[in-house]
Amino acid sequence: MTIPNIITLTRLIVLTPLFVVLAASGRTGAAIVALMVLGVTDWADGFIARRFNMTSDLGKTLDPLADRLGMLAVVITLTLLGELRWWMLGLVVVPDTVLICGALFLMATRRWPLPDLEVSLLGKARTAALMTGLPLLLLASGTDGVLWHVAFGLTVAGCVGHALAATTYAVRAWQLVYGSGRVPVGSEGPDAQA
């Protein structure tokens, strides 16, 4: 188990539920901090893995799964609290559900490790917009000033970018698994976990 994998697991099993509990209980300031830490750890695990050569097959699968589940938890929570519109939730939930189901299918059919997809510029822009817009939206909650409109605009851009990025990732994964860059069927996975 590498340090980036530990950070990813912490994001998944500690920080994401913590954000949900804090936001649902009306502790907005603490929820904003938790959301910001979520964003920092999302960046940190990838940076550390690349910078210190700590990448692993487990991390390549676990990190995007933690990202997807974390984002789903955040947007569902904020939608139920009335901070996001239902159509914005759909732009995140539908593509992520498709990606998660696809990943589970690939694992169930022993196509392991999952395709190694390079993060696109669109994916990075989407993440930046959401990780900036969502905390600002919480901060501006209940107001109708400039900050709320900026936060809402960033969040809308992030949600639309999310749907577009997910579509491009799904197409690329399909090409890698079933096209010329086919992942071997029946692969038993990594010989050893880092």
XYZ file of N, CA and C in Angstrom:
582
model
N 0.862 -1.186 0.000
C 0.000 0.000 0.000
C 0.897 1.235 0.000
N 0.748 2.061 -1.020
C 1.579 3.255 -1.147
C 0.935 4.443 -0.432
N 1.731 5.494 -0.223
C 1.209 6.717 0.402
C 0.058 7.314 -0.415
N 0.177 7.411 -1.769
C -0.963 7.920 -2.535
C -2.231 7.088 -2.355
N -2.076 5.768 -2.256
C -3.248 4.912 -2.046
C -3.882 5.164 -0.681
N -3.060 5.417 0.325
C -3.579 5.727 1.665
C -4.346 7.049 1.629
N -3.793 8.037 0.907
C -4.483 9.329 0.777
C -5.826 9.137 0.072
N -5.824 8.338 -0.989
C -7.054 8.079 -1.737
C -8.092 7.396 -0.854
N -7.677 6.394 -0.101
C -8.605 5.692 0.794
C -9.139 6.619 1.877
N -8.279 7.502 2.381
C -8.722 8.474 3.383
C -9.786 9.389 2.802
N -9.566 9.823 1.550
C -10.557 10.662 0.887
C -11.892 9.929 0.752
N -11.810 8.654 0.415
C -13.013 7.878 0.166
C -13.775 7.524 1.440
N -13.077 7.033 2.461
C -13.790 6.487 3.626
C -13.869 7.433 4.822
N -13.108 8.546 4.776
C -13.164 9.497 5.885
C -13.702 10.856 5.433
N -13.027 11.482 4.462
C -13.366 12.858 4.106
C -14.726 12.989 3.423
N -15.050 12.072 2.533
C -16.335 12.163 1.838
C -17.507 12.015 2.808
N -17.535 10.967 3.656
C -18.629 10.882 4.630
C -18.645 12.066 5.601
N -17.455 12.560 5.963
C -17.378 13.706 6.866
C -18.051 14.926 6.247
N -17.781 15.182 4.962
C -18.433 16.301 4.284
C -19.946 16.148 4.314
N -20.427 14.960 4.001
C -21.875 14.714 3.959
C -22.499 15.001 5.314
N -21.889 14.496 6.377
C -22.427 14.692 7.734
C -22.412 16.175 8.107
N -21.305 16.851 7.836
C -21.198 18.271 8.190
C -22.198 19.122 7.407
N -22.315 18.878 6.111
C -23.239 19.651 5.291
C -24.684 19.391 5.700
N -25.018 18.119 5.941
C -26.392 17.764 6.300
C -26.788 18.311 7.662
N -25.804 18.487 8.548
C -26.099 19.003 9.888
C -26.032 20.526 9.961
N -25.831 21.172 8.813
C -25.846 22.630 8.771
C -24.559 23.296 9.209
N -23.492 22.540 9.351
C -22.194 23.112 9.738
C -21.444 23.518 8.468
N -21.917 24.597 7.861
C -21.468 25.014 6.542
C -19.973 25.303 6.491
N -19.456 26.034 7.465
C -18.033 26.371 7.475
C -17.159 25.131 7.490
N -17.493 24.201 8.364
C -16.719 22.959 8.451
C -16.879 22.127 7.183
N -18.078 22.143 6.588
C -18.310 21.407 5.351
C -17.470 21.984 4.213
N -17.347 23.310 4.172
C -16.520 23.952 3.149
C -15.064 23.525 3.307
N -14.585 23.504 4.538
C -13.198 23.074 4.794
C -13.008 21.621 4.353
N -13.965 20.761 4.709
C -13.876 19.345 4.314
C -13.849 19.213 2.792
N -14.665 20.005 2.114
C -14.714 19.961 0.652
C -13.397 20.439 0.048
N -12.802 21.466 0.646
C -11.511 21.954 0.158
C -10.416 20.912 0.380
N -10.450 20.232 1.525
C -9.461 19.184 1.794
C -9.651 18.025 0.819
N -10.901 17.715 0.487
C -11.175 16.694 -0.531
C -10.471 17.052 -1.843
N -10.608 18.318 -2.243
C -9.974 18.765 -3.476
C -8.459 18.683 -3.417
N -7.885 19.066 -2.292
C -6.430 19.027 -2.136
C -5.922 17.591 -2.175
N -6.609 16.678 -1.495
C -6.155 15.285 -1.486
C -6.311 14.644 -2.858
N -7.318 15.079 -3.615
C -7.495 14.577 -4.981
C -6.283 14.942 -5.827
N -5.781 16.157 -5.646
C -4.584 16.580 -6.372
C -3.332 15.912 -5.805
N -3.246 15.826 -4.464
C -2.016 15.373 -3.809
C -1.683 13.922 -4.110
N -2.683 13.044 -4.114
C -2.350 11.634 -4.331
C -1.750 11.407 -5.720
N -2.304 12.084 -6.718
C -1.750 11.943 -8.067
C -0.373 12.564 -8.190
N -0.185 13.727 -7.588
C 1.107 14.402 -7.644
C 2.195 13.558 -6.984
N 1.897 13.045 -5.785
C 2.893 12.235 -5.063
C 3.208 10.954 -5.832
N 2.162 10.328 -6.387
C 2.376 9.086 -7.133
C 3.299 9.304 -8.321
N 3.077 10.402 -9.059
C 3.912 10.669 -10.228
C 5.303 11.168 -9.835
N 5.357 12.078 -8.882
C 6.630 12.716 -8.508
C 7.605 11.732 -7.881
N 7.095 10.808 -7.065
C 7.968 9.885 -6.341
C 7.858 8.452 -6.860
N 7.353 8.324 -8.090
C 7.255 7.018 -8.742
C 6.556 5.982 -7.850
N 5.401 6.358 -7.320
C 4.622 5.469 -6.454
C 3.323 5.032 -7.124
N 3.298 5.046 -8.452
C 2.082 4.605 -9.131
C 1.932 3.096 -8.976
N 0.691 2.643 -8.956
C 0.408 1.214 -8.839
C -0.889 0.920 -9.572
N -1.079 -0.354 -9.925
C -2.332 -0.749 -10.569
C -3.511 -0.494 -9.639
N -3.314 -0.729 -8.340
C -4.377 -0.462 -7.377
C -4.747 1.018 -7.390
N -3.757 1.881 -7.384
C -4.005 3.318 -7.390
C -4.692 3.789 -8.652
N -4.330 3.178 -9.800
C -4.941 3.557 -11.066
C -6.427 3.214 -11.105
N -6.814 2.245 -10.314
C -8.229 1.873 -10.235
C -8.920 2.595 -9.090
N -8.245 2.657 -7.943
C -8.848 3.215 -6.735
C -9.070 4.724 -6.834
N -8.110 5.454 -7.401
C -8.222 6.913 -7.450
C -9.439 7.392 -8.248
N -9.632 6.916 -9.493
C -10.825 7.372 -10.203
C -12.121 6.919 -9.544
N -12.109 5.743 -8.909
C -13.309 5.272 -8.211
C -13.620 6.186 -7.027
N -12.589 6.553 -6.261
C -12.783 7.475 -5.135
C -13.252 8.842 -5.630
N -12.703 9.288 -6.759
C -13.127 10.569 -7.347
C -14.609 10.538 -7.699
N -15.016 9.467 -8.394
C -16.413 9.352 -8.840
C -17.366 9.280 -7.652
N -17.062 8.395 -6.691
C -17.954 8.228 -5.537
C -17.985 9.490 -4.684
N -16.827 10.142 -4.525
C -16.781 11.377 -3.752
C -17.600 12.480 -4.387
N -17.446 12.649 -5.704
C -18.203 13.685 -6.398
C -19.699 13.400 -6.350
N -20.073 12.125 -6.510
C -21.488 11.764 -6.415
C -22.047 12.122 -5.044
N -21.314 11.792 -3.994
C -21.774 12.091 -2.632
C -21.935 13.590 -2.426
N -20.988 14.368 -2.931
C -21.034 15.824 -2.756
C -22.230 16.424 -3.489
N -22.398 16.067 -4.760
C -23.476 16.699 -5.530
C -24.859 16.218 -5.090
N -24.970 14.962 -4.681
C -26.258 14.480 -4.165
C -26.607 15.232 -2.889
N -25.634 15.377 -1.994
C -25.863 16.095 -0.741
C -26.284 17.538 -1.005
N -25.551 18.229 -1.873
C -25.860 19.629 -2.152
C -27.194 19.789 -2.885
N -27.563 18.815 -3.687
C -28.865 18.868 -4.351
C -29.987 18.690 -3.340
N -29.830 17.723 -2.448
C -30.857 17.497 -1.428
C -30.987 18.686 -0.483
N -29.892 19.424 -0.303
C -29.931 20.624 0.538
C -30.435 21.850 -0.221
N -30.714 21.693 -1.516
C -31.254 22.792 -2.317
C -30.220 23.727 -2.903
N -28.949 23.376 -2.809
C -27.895 24.234 -3.344
C -27.665 24.026 -4.836
N -27.959 22.827 -5.341
C -27.804 22.515 -6.760
C -29.162 22.184 -7.360
N -29.299 22.402 -8.660
C -30.509 22.031 -9.381
C -30.459 20.543 -9.723
N -31.628 19.951 -9.890
C -31.687 18.523 -10.192
C -31.029 18.195 -11.528
N -31.146 19.090 -12.512
C -30.533 18.810 -13.807
C -29.006 18.810 -13.704
N -28.473 19.606 -12.751
C -27.027 19.605 -12.528
C -26.596 18.264 -11.931
N -27.413 17.769 -11.027
C -27.150 16.442 -10.452
C -27.117 15.389 -11.561
N -28.072 15.487 -12.487
C -28.119 14.527 -13.582
C -26.870 14.538 -14.438
N -26.309 15.730 -14.656
C -25.095 15.839 -15.466
C -23.895 15.155 -14.819
N -23.960 14.945 -13.509
C -22.882 14.249 -12.807
C -23.230 12.783 -12.579
N -24.466 12.522 -12.140
C -24.847 11.163 -11.750
C -24.917 10.214 -12.944
N -25.553 10.641 -14.021
C -25.736 9.724 -15.153
C -24.391 9.275 -15.740
N -23.486 10.211 -16.095
C -22.196 9.753 -16.642
C -21.386 8.924 -15.642
N -21.397 9.320 -14.364
C -20.626 8.570 -13.376
C -21.195 7.178 -13.160
N -22.512 7.056 -13.181
C -23.138 5.740 -13.040
C -22.714 4.834 -14.190
N -22.699 5.390 -15.401
C -22.266 4.620 -16.569
C -20.807 4.199 -16.414
N -19.938 5.133 -15.995
C -18.512 4.811 -15.837
C -18.286 3.769 -14.747
N -18.977 3.908 -13.618
C -18.813 2.949 -12.522
C -19.303 1.565 -12.945
N -20.456 1.510 -13.597
C -20.972 0.220 -14.072
C -20.021 -0.405 -15.086
N -19.455 0.429 -15.961
C -18.490 -0.062 -16.935
C -17.249 -0.631 -16.268
N -16.755 0.086 -15.251
C -15.567 -0.390 -14.526
C -15.864 -1.703 -13.808
N -17.036 -1.808 -13.182
C -17.413 -3.046 -12.498
C -17.541 -4.201 -13.483
N -18.089 -3.908 -14.656
C -18.200 -4.941 -15.693
C -16.820 -5.431 -16.118
N -15.909 -4.498 -16.341
C -14.565 -4.882 -16.752
C -13.877 -5.715 -15.678
N -14.062 -5.339 -14.410
C -13.453 -6.120 -13.327
C -14.102 -7.498 -13.235
N -15.430 -7.561 -13.412
C -16.145 -8.844 -13.323
C -15.746 -9.780 -14.460
N -15.370 -9.222 -15.585
C -14.954 -10.049 -16.722
C -13.431 -10.166 -16.802
N -12.780 -9.827 -15.712
C -11.343 -10.026 -15.543
C -10.488 -9.230 -16.515
N -10.958 -8.069 -16.857
C -10.136 -7.169 -17.670
C -9.433 -6.232 -16.692
N -8.327 -6.711 -16.148
C -7.626 -6.042 -15.067
C -6.178 -5.892 -15.445
N -5.510 -4.804 -15.193
C -6.060 -3.597 -14.582
C -6.970 -2.847 -15.552
N -7.742 -1.938 -15.019
C -8.613 -1.129 -15.860
C -7.761 -0.286 -16.797
N -8.339 0.122 -17.931
C -7.561 0.939 -18.876
C -6.956 2.163 -18.198
N -5.716 2.429 -18.522
C -4.998 3.572 -17.958
C -5.286 4.790 -18.836
N -6.244 5.615 -18.392
C -6.652 6.775 -19.175
C -5.944 8.020 -18.674
N -5.288 8.691 -19.584
C -4.623 9.943 -19.230
C -5.679 11.017 -19.005
N -5.504 11.820 -17.956
C -6.457 12.882 -17.651
C -6.394 13.931 -18.756
N -7.565 14.264 -19.303
C -7.622 15.235 -20.396
C -7.636 16.652 -19.844
N -7.363 17.594 -20.727
C -7.444 19.004 -20.351
C -8.864 19.353 -19.919
N -9.847 18.798 -20.617
C -11.245 19.014 -20.244
C -11.518 18.474 -18.844
N -10.969 17.291 -18.549
C -11.149 16.701 -17.225
C -10.539 17.563 -16.129
N -9.362 18.125 -16.408
C -8.711 18.999 -15.424
C -9.505 20.288 -15.228
N -9.998 20.856 -16.323
C -10.784 22.094 -16.236
C -12.083 21.851 -15.482
N -12.710 20.726 -15.760
C -13.939 20.360 -15.064
C -13.727 20.245 -13.559
N -12.655 19.562 -13.190
C -12.349 19.382 -11.768
C -12.071 20.727 -11.105
N -11.306 21.581 -11.772
C -10.994 22.904 -11.219
C -12.271 23.717 -11.032
N -13.175 23.672 -12.015
C -14.425 24.430 -11.915
C -15.284 23.921 -10.764
N -15.394 22.609 -10.625
C -16.216 22.047 -9.545
C -15.589 22.267 -8.175
N -14.274 22.079 -8.093
C -13.612 22.218 -6.793
C -13.523 23.673 -6.340
N -13.725 24.605 -7.265
C -13.814 26.020 -6.909
C -15.269 26.426 -6.707
N -16.120 26.026 -7.640
C -17.524 26.439 -7.599
C -18.310 25.888 -6.431
N -18.124 24.614 -6.102
C -18.923 23.998 -5.042
C -18.676 24.615 -3.661
N -17.413 24.798 -3.236
C -17.211 25.462 -1.940
C -17.728 26.905 -1.935
N -17.533 27.623 -3.072
C -18.043 28.996 -3.152
C -19.566 29.027 -3.093
N -20.191 28.028 -3.697
C -21.650 27.948 -3.665
C -22.148 27.748 -2.242
N -21.450 26.910 -1.498
C -21.799 26.724 -0.083
C -21.567 28.005 0.704
N -20.462 28.673 0.421
C -20.126 29.912 1.112
C -21.179 30.992 0.854
N -21.676 31.044 -0.380
C -22.652 32.073 -0.762
C -24.092 31.624 -0.549
N -24.265 30.477 0.101
C -25.609 29.928 0.309
C -26.540 30.938 0.975
N -27.743 31.057 0.426
C -28.737 31.959 0.998
C -28.596 33.399 0.579
N -27.619 33.693 -0.274
C -27.436 35.060 -0.759
C -27.784 35.110 -2.242
N -27.826 36.298 -2.801
C -28.103 36.443 -4.226
C -27.144 37.468 -4.832
N -25.938 37.532 -4.280
C -24.976 38.525 -4.736
C -24.080 38.003 -5.834
N -23.054 38.774 -6.115
C -22.107 38.446 -7.180
C -21.418 37.111 -6.904
N -21.025 36.868 -5.651
C -20.325 35.631 -5.314
C -21.175 34.412 -5.666
N -22.471 34.470 -5.342
C -23.343 33.328 -5.641
C -23.420 33.098 -7.150
N -23.548 34.160 -7.928
C -23.651 34.016 -9.383
C -22.355 33.472 -9.992
N -21.218 33.919 -9.468
C -19.929 33.389 -9.936
C -19.819 31.905 -9.581
N -20.164 31.577 -8.337
C -20.097 30.183 -7.886
C -21.037 29.296 -8.700
N -22.240 29.794 -8.940
C -23.217 29.020 -9.710
C -22.720 28.812 -11.140
N -22.161 29.856 -11.745
C -21.630 29.742 -13.103
C -20.492 28.734 -13.194
N -19.580 28.783 -12.228
C -18.478 27.815 -12.202
C -18.990 26.388 -12.037
N -19.989 26.229 -11.173
C -20.541 24.901 -10.923
C -21.260 24.366 -12.149
N -22.020 25.219 -12.829
C -22.687 24.795 -14.074
C -21.641 24.372 -15.100
N -20.596 25.186 -15.264
C -19.529 24.852 -16.209
C -18.874 23.527 -15.829
N -18.663 23.317 -14.526
C -18.074 22.065 -14.064
C -18.961 20.867 -14.326
N -20.274 21.025 -14.127
C -21.217 19.917 -14.351
C -21.296 19.556 -15.834
N -21.372 20.571 -16.698
C -21.401 20.317 -18.143
C -20.078 19.683 -18.579
N -18.964 20.236 -18.084
C -17.656 19.671 -18.397
C -17.519 18.244 -17.899
N -18.149 17.955 -16.766
C -18.112 16.608 -16.201
C -18.753 15.604 -17.153
N -19.931 15.966 -17.660
C -20.633 15.074 -18.579
C -19.828 14.865 -19.862
N -19.248 15.941 -20.384
C -18.457 15.842 -21.613
C -17.182 15.023 -21.392
N -16.488 15.279 -20.266
C -15.257 14.538 -19.977
C -15.552 13.059 -19.773
N -16.628 12.744 -19.061
C -16.990 11.347 -18.825
C -17.264 10.631 -20.143
N -17.911 11.328 -21.059
C -18.199 10.734 -22.366
C -16.906 10.421 -23.115
N -15.966 11.357 -23.101
C -14.700 11.111 -23.803
C -13.910 9.986 -23.136
N -13.943 9.891 -21.793
C -13.254 8.808 -21.093
C -13.884 7.456 -21.428
N -15.219 7.417 -21.479
C -15.909 6.162 -21.786
C -15.561 5.686 -23.192
N -15.538 6.609 -24.150
C -15.191 6.252 -25.525
C -13.751 5.750 -25.587
N -12.845 6.445 -24.911
C -11.427 6.036 -24.918
C -11.237 4.675 -24.253
N -11.921 4.442 -23.141
C -11.822 3.144 -22.460
C -12.339 2.025 -23.357
N -13.441 2.279 -24.049
C -13.996 1.283 -24.969
C -12.971 0.946 -26.058
N -12.327 1.974 -26.594
C -11.328 1.765 -27.642
C -10.143 0.953 -27.126
N -9.714 1.236 -25.885
C -8.570 0.515 -25.324
C -8.894 -0.944 -25.035
N -10.110 -1.199 -24.566
C -10.480 -2.567 -24.196
C -10.893 -3.389 -25.410
N -11.676 -2.800 -26.290
C -12.243 -3.571 -27.398
C -11.667 -3.211 -28.760
N -10.759 -2.227 -28.780
C -10.156 -1.826 -30.048
C -8.757 -2.369 -30.181
N -7.889 -1.590 -30.830
C -6.529 -2.049 -31.119
C -5.660 -2.142 -29.872
N -5.973 -1.323 -28.834
C -5.180 -1.361 -27.603
C -5.819 -2.245 -26.563
N -6.294 -3.410 -26.990
C -7.098 -4.294 -26.152
C -6.375 -4.751 -24.893
N -7.117 -4.716 -23.771
C -6.598 -5.226 -22.504
C -6.826 -6.725 -22.496
N -5.844 -7.540 -22.121
C -6.008 -8.991 -22.167
C -7.170 -9.469 -21.301
N -7.973 -10.374 -21.847
C -9.066 -10.978 -21.090
C -8.487 -12.090 -20.234
N -8.920 -12.164 -18.987
C -8.448 -13.220 -18.111
C -7.209 -12.840 -17.329
N -6.800 -11.585 -17.437
C -5.661 -11.125 -16.653
C -6.000 -11.223 -15.176
N -5.114 -11.731 -14.393
C -5.376 -11.951 -12.971
C -5.104 -10.713 -12.121
N -4.705 -9.638 -12.751
C -4.443 -8.424 -11.977
C -2.972 -8.327 -11.630
N -2.635 -7.316 -10.843
C -1.228 -7.096 -10.503
C -0.677 -8.228 -9.642
N 0.570 -8.561 -9.872
C 1.191 -9.625 -9.097
C 1.369 -9.238 -7.646
N 1.619 -7.972 -7.420
C 1.812 -7.509 -6.048
C 1.307 -6.092 -5.948
N 0.712 -5.796 -4.838
C 0.226 -4.432 -4.610
C 1.332 -3.614 -3.985
N 1.416 -2.375 -4.450
C 2.445 -1.486 -3.890
C 2.005 -1.012 -2.533
